[in-house]
mmCIF file of N, CA and C in Angstrom:
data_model
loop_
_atom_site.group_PDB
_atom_site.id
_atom_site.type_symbol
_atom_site.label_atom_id
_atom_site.label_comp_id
_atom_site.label_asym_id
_atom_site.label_seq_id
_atom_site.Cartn_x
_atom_site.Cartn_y
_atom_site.Cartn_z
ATOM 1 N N UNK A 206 165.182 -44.572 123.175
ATOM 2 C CA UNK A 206 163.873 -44.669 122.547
ATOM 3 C C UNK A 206 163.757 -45.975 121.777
ATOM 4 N N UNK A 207 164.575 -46.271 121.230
ATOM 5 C CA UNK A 207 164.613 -47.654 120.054
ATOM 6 C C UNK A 207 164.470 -48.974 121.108
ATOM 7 N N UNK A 208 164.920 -48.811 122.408
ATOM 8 C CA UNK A 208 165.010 -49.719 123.366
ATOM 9 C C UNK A 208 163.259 -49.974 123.889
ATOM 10 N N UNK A 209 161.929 -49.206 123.263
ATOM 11 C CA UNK A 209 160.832 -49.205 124.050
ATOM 12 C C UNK A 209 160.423 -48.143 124.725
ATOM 13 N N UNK A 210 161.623 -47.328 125.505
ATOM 14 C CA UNK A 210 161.176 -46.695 126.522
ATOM 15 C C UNK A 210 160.973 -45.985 126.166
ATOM 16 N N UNK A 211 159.547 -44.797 127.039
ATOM 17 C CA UNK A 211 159.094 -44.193 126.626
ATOM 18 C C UNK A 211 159.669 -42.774 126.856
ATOM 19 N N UNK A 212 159.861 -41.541 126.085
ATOM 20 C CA UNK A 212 160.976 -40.848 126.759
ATOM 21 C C UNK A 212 160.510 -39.536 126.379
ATOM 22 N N UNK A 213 160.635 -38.925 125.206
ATOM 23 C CA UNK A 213 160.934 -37.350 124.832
ATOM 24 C C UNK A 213 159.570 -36.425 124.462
ATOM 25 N N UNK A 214 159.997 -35.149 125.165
ATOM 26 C CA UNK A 214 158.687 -34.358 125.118
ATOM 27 C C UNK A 214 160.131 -33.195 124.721
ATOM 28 N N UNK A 215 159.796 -32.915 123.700
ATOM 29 C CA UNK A 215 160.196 -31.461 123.074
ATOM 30 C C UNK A 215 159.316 -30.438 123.168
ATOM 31 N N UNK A 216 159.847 -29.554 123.555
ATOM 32 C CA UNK A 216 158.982 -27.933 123.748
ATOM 33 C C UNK A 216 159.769 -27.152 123.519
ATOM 34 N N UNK A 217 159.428 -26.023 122.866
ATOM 35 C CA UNK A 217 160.223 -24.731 122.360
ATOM 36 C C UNK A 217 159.897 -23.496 122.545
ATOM 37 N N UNK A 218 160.138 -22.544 122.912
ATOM 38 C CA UNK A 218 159.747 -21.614 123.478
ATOM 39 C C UNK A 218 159.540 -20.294 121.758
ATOM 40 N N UNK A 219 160.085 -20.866 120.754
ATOM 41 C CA UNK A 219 160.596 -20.556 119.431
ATOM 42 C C UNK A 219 159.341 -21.281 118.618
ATOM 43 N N UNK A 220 158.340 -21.317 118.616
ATOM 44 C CA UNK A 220 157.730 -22.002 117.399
ATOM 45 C C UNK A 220 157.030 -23.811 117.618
ATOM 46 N N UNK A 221 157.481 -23.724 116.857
ATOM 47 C CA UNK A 221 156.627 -25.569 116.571
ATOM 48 C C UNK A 221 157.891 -26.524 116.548
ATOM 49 N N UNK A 222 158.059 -27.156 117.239
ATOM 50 C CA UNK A 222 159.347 -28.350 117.305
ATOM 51 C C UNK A 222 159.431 -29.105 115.911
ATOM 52 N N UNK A 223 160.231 -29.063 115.485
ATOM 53 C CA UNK A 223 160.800 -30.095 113.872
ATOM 54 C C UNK A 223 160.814 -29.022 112.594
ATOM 55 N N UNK A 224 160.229 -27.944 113.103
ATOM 56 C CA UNK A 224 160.041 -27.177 112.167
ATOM 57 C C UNK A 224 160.619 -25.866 111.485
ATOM 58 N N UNK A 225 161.761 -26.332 111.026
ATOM 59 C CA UNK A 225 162.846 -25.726 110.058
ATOM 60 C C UNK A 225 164.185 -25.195 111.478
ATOM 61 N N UNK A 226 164.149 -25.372 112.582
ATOM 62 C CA UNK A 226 165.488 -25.229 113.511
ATOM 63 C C UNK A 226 165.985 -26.526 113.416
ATOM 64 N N UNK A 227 167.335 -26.027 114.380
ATOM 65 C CA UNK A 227 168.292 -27.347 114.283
ATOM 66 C C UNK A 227 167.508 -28.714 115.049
ATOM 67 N N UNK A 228 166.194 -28.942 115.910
ATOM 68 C CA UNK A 228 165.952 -29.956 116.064
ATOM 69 C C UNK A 228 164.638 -30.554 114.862
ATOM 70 N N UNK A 229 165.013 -29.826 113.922
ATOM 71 C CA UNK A 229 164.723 -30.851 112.463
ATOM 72 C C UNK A 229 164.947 -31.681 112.180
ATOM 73 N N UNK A 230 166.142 -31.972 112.389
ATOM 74 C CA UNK A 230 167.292 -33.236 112.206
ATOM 75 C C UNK A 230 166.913 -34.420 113.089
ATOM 76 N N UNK A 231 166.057 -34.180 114.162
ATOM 77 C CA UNK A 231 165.812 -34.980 115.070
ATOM 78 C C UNK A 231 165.502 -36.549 114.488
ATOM 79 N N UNK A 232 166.348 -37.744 114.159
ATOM 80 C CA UNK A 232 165.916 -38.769 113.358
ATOM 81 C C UNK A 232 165.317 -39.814 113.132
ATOM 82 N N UNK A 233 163.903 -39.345 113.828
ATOM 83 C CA UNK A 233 163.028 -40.029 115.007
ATOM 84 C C UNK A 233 162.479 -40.948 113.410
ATOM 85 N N UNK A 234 162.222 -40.674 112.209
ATOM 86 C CA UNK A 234 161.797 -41.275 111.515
ATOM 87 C C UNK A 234 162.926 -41.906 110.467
ATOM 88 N N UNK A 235 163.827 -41.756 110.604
ATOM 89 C CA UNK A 235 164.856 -42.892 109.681
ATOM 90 C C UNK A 235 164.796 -43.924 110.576
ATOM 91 N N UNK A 236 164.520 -43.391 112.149
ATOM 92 C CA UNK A 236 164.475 -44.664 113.075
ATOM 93 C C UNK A 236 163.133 -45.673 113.024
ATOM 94 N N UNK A 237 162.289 -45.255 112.537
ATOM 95 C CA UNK A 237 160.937 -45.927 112.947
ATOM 96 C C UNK A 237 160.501 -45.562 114.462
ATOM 97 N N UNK A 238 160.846 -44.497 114.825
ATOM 98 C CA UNK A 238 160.497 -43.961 116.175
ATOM 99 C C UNK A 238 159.135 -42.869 115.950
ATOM 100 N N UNK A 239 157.687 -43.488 116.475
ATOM 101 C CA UNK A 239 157.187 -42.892 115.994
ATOM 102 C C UNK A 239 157.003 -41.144 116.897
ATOM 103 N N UNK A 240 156.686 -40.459 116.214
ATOM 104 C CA UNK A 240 156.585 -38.910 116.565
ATOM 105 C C UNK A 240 154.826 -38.175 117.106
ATOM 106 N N UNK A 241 154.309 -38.429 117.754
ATOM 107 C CA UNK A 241 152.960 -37.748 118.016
ATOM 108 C C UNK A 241 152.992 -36.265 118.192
ATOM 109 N N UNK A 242 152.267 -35.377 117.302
ATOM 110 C CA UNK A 242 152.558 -33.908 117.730
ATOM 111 C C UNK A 242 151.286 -33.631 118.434
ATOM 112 N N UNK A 243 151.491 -32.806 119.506
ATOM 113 C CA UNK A 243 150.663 -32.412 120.236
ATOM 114 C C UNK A 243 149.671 -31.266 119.516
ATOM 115 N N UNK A 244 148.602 -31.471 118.540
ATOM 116 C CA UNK A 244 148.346 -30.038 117.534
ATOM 117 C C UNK A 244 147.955 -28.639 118.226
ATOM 118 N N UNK A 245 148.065 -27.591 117.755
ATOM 119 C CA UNK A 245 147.804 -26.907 118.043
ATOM 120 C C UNK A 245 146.757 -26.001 117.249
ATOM 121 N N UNK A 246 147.028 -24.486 117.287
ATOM 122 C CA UNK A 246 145.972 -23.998 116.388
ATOM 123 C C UNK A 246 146.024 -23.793 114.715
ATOM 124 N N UNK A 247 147.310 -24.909 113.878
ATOM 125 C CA UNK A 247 147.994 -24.979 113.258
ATOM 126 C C UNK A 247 148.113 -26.541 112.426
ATOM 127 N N UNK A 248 147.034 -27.280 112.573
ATOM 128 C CA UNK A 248 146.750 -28.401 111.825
ATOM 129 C C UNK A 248 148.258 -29.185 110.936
ATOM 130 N N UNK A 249 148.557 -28.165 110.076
ATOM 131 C CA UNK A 249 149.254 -28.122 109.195
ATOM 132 C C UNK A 249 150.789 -28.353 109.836
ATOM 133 N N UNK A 250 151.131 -27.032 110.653
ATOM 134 C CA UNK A 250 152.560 -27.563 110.904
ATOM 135 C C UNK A 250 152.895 -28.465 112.321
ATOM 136 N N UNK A 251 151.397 -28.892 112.590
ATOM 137 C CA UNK A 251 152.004 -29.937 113.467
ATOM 138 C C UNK A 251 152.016 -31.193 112.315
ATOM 139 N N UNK A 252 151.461 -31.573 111.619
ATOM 140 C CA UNK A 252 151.701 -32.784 110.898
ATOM 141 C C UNK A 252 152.963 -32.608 109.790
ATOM 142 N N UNK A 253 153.282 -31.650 109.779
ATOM 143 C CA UNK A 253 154.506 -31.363 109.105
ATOM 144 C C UNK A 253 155.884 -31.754 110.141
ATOM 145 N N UNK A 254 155.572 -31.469 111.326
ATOM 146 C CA UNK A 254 156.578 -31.593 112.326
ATOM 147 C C UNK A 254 156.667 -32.933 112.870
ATOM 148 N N UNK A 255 155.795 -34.145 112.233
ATOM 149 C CA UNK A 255 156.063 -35.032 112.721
ATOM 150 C C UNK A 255 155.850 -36.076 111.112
ATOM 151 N N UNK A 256 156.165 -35.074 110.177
ATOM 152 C CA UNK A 256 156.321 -36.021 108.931
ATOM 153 C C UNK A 256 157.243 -36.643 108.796
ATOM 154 N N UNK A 257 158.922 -36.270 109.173
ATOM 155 C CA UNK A 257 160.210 -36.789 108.883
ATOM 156 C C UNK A 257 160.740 -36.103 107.378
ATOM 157 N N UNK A 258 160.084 -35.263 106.753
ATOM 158 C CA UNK A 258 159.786 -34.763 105.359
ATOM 159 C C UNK A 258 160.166 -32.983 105.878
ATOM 160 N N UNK A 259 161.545 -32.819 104.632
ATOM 161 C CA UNK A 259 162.265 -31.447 104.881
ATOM 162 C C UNK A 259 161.219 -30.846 105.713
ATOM 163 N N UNK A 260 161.530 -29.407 106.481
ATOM 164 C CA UNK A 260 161.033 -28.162 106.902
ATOM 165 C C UNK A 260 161.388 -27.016 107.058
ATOM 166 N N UNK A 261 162.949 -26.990 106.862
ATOM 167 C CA UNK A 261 163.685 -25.810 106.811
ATOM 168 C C UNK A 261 162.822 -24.387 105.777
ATOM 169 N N UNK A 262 162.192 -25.469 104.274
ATOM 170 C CA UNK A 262 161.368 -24.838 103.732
ATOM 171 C C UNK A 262 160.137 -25.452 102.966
ATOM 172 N N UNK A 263 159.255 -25.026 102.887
ATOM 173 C CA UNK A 263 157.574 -25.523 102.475
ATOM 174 C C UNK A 263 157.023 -24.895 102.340
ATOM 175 N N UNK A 264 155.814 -25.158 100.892
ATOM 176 C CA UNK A 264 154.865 -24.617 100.866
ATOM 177 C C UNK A 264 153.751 -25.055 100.794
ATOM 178 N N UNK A 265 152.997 -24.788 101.665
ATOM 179 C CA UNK A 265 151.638 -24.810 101.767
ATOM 180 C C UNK A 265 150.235 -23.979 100.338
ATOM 181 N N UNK A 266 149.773 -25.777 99.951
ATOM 182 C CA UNK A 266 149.376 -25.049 98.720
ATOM 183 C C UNK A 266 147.945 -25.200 98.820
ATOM 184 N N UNK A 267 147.339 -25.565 99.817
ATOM 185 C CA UNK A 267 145.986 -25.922 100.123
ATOM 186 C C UNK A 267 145.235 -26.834 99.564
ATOM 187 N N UNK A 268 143.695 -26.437 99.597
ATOM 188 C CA UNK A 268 142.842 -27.174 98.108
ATOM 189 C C UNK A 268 143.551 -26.475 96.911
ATOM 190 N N UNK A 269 143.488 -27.559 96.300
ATOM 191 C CA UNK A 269 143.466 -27.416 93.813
ATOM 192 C C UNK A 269 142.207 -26.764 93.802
ATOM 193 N N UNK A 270 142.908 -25.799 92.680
ATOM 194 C CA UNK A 270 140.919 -25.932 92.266
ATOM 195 C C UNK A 270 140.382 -27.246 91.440
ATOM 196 N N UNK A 271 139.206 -27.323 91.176
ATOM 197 C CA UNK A 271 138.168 -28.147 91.380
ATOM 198 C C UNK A 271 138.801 -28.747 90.038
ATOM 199 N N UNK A 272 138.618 -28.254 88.706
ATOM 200 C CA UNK A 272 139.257 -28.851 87.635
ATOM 201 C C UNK A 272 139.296 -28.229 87.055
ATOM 202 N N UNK A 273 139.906 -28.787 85.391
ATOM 203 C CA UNK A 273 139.719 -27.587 84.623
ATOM 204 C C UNK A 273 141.612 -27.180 84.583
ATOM 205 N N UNK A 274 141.612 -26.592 83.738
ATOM 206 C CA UNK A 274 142.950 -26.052 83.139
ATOM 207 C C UNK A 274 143.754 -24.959 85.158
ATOM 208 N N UNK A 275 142.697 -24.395 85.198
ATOM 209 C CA UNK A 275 143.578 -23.927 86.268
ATOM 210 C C UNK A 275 144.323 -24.907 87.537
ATOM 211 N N UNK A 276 143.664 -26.138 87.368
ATOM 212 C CA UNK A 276 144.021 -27.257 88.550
ATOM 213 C C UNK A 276 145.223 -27.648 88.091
ATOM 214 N N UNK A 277 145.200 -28.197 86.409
ATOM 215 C CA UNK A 277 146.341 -28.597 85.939
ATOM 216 C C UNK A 277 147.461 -27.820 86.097
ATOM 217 N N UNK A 278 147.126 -26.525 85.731
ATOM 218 C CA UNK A 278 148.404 -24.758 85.953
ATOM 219 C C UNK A 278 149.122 -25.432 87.185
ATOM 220 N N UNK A 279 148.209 -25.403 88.440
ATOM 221 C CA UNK A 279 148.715 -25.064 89.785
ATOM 222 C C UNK A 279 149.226 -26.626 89.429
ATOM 223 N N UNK A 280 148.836 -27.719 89.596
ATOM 224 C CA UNK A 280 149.543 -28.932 89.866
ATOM 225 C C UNK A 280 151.484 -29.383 89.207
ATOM 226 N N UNK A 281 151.146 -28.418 87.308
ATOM 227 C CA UNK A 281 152.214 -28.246 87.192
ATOM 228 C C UNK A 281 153.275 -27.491 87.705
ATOM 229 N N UNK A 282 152.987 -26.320 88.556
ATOM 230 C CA UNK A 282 153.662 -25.410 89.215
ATOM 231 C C UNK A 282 154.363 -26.212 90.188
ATOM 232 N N UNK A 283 153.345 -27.028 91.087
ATOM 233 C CA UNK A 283 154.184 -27.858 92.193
ATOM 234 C C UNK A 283 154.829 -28.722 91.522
ATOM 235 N N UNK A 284 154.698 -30.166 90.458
ATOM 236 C CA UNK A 284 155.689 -30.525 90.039
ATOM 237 C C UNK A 284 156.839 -30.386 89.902
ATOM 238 N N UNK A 285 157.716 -28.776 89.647
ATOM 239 C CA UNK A 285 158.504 -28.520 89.591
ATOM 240 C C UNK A 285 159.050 -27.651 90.750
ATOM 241 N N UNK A 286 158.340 -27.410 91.972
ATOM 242 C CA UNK A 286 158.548 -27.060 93.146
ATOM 243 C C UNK A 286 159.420 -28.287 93.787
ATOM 244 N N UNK A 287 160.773 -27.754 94.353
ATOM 245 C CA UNK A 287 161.618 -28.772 95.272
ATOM 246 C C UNK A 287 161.005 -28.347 96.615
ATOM 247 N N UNK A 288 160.747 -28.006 97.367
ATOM 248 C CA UNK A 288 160.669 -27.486 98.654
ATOM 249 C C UNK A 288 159.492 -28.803 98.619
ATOM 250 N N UNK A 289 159.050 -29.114 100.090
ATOM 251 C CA UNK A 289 158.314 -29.433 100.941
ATOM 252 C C UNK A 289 156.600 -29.323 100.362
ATOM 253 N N UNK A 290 155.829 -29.978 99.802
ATOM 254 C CA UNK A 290 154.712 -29.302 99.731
ATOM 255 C C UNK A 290 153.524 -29.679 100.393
ATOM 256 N N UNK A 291 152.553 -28.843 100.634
ATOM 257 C CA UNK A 291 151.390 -29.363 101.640
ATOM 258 C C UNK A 291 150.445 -29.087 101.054
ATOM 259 N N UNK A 292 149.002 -30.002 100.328
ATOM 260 C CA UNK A 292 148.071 -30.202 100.003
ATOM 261 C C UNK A 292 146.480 -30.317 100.952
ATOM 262 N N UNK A 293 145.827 -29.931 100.662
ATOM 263 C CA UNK A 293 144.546 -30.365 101.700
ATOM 264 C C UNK A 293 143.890 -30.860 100.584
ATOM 265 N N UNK A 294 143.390 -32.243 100.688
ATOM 266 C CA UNK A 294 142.419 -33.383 99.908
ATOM 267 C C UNK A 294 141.357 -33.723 100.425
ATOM 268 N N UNK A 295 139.987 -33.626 99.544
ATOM 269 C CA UNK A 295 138.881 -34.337 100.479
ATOM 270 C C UNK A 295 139.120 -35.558 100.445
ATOM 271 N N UNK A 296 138.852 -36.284 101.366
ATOM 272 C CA UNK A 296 138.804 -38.214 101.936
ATOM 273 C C UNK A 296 138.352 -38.478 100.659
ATOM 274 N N UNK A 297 137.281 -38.197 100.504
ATOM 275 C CA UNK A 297 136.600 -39.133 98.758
ATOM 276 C C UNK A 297 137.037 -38.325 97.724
ATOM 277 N N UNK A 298 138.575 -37.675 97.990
ATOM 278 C CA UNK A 298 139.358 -37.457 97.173
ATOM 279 C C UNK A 298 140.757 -38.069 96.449
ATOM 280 N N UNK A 299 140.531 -38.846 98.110
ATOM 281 C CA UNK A 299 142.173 -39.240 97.720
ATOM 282 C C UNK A 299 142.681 -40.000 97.076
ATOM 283 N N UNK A 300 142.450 -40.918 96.764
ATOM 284 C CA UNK A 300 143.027 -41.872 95.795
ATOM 285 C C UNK A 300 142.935 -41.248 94.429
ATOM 286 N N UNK A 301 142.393 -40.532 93.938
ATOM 287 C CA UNK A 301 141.799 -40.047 92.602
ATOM 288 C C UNK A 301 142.907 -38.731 92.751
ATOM 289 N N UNK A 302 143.369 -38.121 93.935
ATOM 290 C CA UNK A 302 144.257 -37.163 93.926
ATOM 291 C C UNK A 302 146.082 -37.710 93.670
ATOM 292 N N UNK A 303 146.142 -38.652 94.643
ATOM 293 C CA UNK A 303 147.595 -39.522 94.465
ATOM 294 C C UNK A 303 147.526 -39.524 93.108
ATOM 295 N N UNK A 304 146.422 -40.529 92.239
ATOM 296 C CA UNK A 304 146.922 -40.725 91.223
ATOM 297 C C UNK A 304 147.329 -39.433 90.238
ATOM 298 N N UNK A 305 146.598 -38.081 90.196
ATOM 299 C CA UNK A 305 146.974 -37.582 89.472
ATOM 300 C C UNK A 305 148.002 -37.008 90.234
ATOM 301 N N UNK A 306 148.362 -37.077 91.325
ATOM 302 C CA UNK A 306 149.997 -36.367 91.624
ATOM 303 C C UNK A 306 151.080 -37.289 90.882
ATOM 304 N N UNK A 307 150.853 -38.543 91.361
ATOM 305 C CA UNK A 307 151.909 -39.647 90.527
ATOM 306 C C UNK A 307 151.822 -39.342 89.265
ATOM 307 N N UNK A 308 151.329 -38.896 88.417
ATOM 308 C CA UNK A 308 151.672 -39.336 86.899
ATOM 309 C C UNK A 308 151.867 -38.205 86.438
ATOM 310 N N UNK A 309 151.926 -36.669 87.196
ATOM 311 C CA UNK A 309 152.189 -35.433 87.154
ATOM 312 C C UNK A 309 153.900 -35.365 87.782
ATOM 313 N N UNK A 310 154.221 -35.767 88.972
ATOM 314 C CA UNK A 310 154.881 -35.202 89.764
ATOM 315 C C UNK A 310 156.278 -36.935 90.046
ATOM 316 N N UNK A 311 155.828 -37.704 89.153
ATOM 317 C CA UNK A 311 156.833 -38.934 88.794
ATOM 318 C C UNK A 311 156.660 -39.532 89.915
ATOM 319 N N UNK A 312 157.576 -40.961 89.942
ATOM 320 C CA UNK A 312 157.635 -41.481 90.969
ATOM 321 C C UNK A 312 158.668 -41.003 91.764
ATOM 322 N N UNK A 313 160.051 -40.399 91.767
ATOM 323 C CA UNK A 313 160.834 -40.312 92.618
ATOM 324 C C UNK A 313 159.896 -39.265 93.732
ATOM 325 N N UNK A 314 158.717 -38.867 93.638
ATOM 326 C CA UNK A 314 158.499 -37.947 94.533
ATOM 327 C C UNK A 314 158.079 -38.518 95.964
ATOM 328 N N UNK A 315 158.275 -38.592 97.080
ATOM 329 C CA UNK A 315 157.739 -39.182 98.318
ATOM 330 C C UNK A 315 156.144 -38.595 98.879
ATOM 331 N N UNK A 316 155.322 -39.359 99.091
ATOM 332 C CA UNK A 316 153.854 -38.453 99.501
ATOM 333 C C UNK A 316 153.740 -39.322 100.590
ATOM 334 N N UNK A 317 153.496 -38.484 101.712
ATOM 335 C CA UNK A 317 153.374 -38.424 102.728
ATOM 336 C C UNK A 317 152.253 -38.124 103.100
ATOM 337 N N UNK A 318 150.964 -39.280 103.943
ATOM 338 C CA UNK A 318 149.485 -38.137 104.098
ATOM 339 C C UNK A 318 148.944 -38.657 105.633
ATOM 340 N N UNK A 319 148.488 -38.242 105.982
ATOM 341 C CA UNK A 319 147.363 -37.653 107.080
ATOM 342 C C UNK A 319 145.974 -38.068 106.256
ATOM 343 N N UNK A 320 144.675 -38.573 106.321
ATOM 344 C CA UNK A 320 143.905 -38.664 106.029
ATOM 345 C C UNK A 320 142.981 -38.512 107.670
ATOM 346 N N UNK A 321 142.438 -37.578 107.752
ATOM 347 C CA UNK A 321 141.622 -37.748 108.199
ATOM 348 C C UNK A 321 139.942 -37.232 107.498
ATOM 349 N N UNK A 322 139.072 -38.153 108.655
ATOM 350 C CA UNK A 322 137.650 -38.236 108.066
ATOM 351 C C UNK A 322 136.612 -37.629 109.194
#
């Protein structure tokens, strides 16, 4: 693969490929090898399966609420969540969302996004 050529189609008869079995490990992204998932009816764990970002375990935390003390609750909750986490952001959300993840959730944290519009 690193050579150009074009090569691997994973299929599983078990689930969604990358996603928490042993071809997790697959190290298509320490390589810069990029990963296209074929989506399915599952938005979520196909872009999870081609994040390079744990899967063994995750949680899926959706929309925040809107604002207000309960947004802050839930945002601090994930802060201190290690596992994997998955957010849904509106587009003319996002930058205004990063920032309050960064200054909530530090810098060592890695964010990983999908934006679509």
């Amino acid at each position: 693969m690193k050579q150009g050529e074009v090569v691997v189609l994973l299929i599983s008869d078990a689930g969604t490929p990358g996603i928490g079995g042993p071809d997790a490990e697959l190290l298509c992204m320490d390589e810069n090898i990029p990963v296209t998932p074929i989506p399915g009816p599952c938005g979520v764990v196909s872009a999870l399966s081609a994040s390079g970002l744990a899967t063994n375990e995750y949680t899926f935390v959706g929309f925040l609420p809107r604002h207000g003390p309960s947004r802050k609750e839930r945002l601090m909750a994930s802060a201190n969540e290690a596992r994997t986490q998955i957010f849904y952001v509106l587009p003319h959300k996002f930058s205004q969302s990063l920032k309050e993840f960064s200054s909530l959730f530090g810098v060592s944290r890695y964010i990983w996004h999908i934006l679509i519009v």
